[in-house]
XYZ file of C-alpha atoms in Angstrom:
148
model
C -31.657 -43.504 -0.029
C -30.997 -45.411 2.951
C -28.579 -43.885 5.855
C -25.863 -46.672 5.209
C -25.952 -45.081 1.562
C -26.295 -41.680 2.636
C -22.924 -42.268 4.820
C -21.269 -44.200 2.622
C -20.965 -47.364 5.145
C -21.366 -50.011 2.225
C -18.431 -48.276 0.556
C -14.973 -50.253 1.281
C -11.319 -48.495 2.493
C -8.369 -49.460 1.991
C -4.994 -48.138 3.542
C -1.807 -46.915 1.634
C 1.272 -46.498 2.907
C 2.624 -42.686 1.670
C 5.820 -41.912 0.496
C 8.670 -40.392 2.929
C 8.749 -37.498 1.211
C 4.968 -37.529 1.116
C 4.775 -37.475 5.149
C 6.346 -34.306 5.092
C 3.992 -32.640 2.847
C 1.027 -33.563 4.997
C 2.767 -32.982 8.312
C 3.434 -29.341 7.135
C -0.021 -28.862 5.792
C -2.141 -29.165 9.829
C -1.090 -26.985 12.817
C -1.438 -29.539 15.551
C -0.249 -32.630 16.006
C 0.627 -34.902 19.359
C 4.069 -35.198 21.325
C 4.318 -38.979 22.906
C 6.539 -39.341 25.315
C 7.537 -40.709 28.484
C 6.692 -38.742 31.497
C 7.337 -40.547 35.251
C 7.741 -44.268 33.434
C 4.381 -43.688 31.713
C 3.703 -42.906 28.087
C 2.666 -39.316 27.818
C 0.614 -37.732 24.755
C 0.289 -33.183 24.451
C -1.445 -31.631 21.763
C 1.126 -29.324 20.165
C 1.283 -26.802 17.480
C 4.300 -27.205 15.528
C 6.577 -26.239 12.281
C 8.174 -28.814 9.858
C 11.547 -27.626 9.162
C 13.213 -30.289 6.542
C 13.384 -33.272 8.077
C 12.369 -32.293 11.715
C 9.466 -31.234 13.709
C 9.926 -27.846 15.754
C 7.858 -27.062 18.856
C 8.172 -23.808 20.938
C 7.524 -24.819 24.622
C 7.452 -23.770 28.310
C 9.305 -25.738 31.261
C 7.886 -28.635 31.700
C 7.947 -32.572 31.391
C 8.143 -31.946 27.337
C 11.169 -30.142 27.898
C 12.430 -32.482 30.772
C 12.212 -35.305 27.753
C 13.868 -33.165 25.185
C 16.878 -32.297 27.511
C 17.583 -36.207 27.971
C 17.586 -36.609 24.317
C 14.760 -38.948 24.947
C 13.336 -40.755 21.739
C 9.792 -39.645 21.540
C 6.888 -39.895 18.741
C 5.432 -37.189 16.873
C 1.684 -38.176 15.382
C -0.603 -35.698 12.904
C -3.696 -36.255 10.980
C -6.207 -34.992 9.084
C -9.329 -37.169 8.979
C -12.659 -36.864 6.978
C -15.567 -37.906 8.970
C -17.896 -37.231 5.695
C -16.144 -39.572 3.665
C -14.092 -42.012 6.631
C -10.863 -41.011 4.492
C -7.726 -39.393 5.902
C -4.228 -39.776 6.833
C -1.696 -40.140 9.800
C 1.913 -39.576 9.956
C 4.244 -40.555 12.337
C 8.017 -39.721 13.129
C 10.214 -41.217 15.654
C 13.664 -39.735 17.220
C 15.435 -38.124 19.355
C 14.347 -34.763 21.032
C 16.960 -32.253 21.621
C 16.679 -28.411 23.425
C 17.580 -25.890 20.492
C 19.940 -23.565 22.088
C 22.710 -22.878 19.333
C 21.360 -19.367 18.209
C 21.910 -19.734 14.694
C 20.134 -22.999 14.450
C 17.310 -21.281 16.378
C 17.416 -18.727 13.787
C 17.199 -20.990 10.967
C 14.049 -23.073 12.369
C 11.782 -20.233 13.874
C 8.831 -18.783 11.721
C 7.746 -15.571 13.309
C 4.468 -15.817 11.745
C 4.549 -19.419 14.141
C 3.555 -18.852 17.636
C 2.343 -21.011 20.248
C -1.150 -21.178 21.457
C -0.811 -21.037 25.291
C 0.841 -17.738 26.340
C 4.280 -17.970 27.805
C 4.882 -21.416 26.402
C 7.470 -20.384 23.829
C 10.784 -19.492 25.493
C 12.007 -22.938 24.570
C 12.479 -25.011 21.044
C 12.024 -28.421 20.979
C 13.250 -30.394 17.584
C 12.023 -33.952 16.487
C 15.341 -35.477 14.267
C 12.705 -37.625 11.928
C 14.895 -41.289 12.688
C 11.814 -42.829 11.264
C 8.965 -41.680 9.387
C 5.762 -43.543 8.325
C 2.535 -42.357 7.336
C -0.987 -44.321 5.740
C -3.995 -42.874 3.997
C -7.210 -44.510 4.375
C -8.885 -44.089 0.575
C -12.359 -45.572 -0.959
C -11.267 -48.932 -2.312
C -10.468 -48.164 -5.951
C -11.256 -51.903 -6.822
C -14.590 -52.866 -4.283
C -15.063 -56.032 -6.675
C -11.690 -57.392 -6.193
């Protein structure tokens, strides 16, 4: 077997766009994702850890430039993925929207997991939520039809 068989680099992809609903799914299925947004006029990307709660992304955070954004209402970009190097399959999701500060107890109520922490100690006084405005996601899959 040669290595372009043994890695499958003959073997063609193709990209699918996934269903809203879909987007969700995967989001809630990996516990990091990335926060873009802007931070002194530049574009600004954190690894996060994160919950899905309906149609918005939650993230427990610290002060910082994250919160700064989420205070102005800011529209930012949530990104998450799950990606096969084996097989050069996987997916990405993205959702766009406003960031608010969760500060209305009952609402924090409703969207915190206790089981959900974050990873960096004393980053978790504060809730960030994602409003999805827009949500798109794409698989990359074996072509199904290589001949065509």
């Amino acid at each position: 077997m040669t290595r372009s068989e043994e890695t499958g680099m003959d073997t063609c992809r193709e990209t699918e766009a996934l269903p809203v609903t879909e987007c969700w799914t995967r989001l809630a299925s990996v516990p990091v994702g990335r926060l873009v947004f802007t931070e002194r006029a530049l574009p600004a990307v954190h690894p996060v850890n994160f919950l899905v709660h309906g149609r918005s992304v939650i993230i427990r955070t610290g002060p910082g430039t994250k919160l700064d954004a989420a205070r102005r209402g800011d529209v930012v970009a949530f990104e998450a993925d799950h990606i096969d190097p084996g097989s050069r399959t996987g997916w990405s999701v993205l959702v766009v929207g406003h960031a608010a500060v969760v500060g209305d107890v009952d609402r924090l109520v409703a969207v915190l997991d206790p089981q959900h922490r974050p990873w960096v100690r004393g980053r978790g006084i504060h809730v960030i939520e994602v409003c999805g405005e827009r949500v798109t996601g794409r698989r990359l899959v074996l072509d199904r039809n290589p001949a065509a």
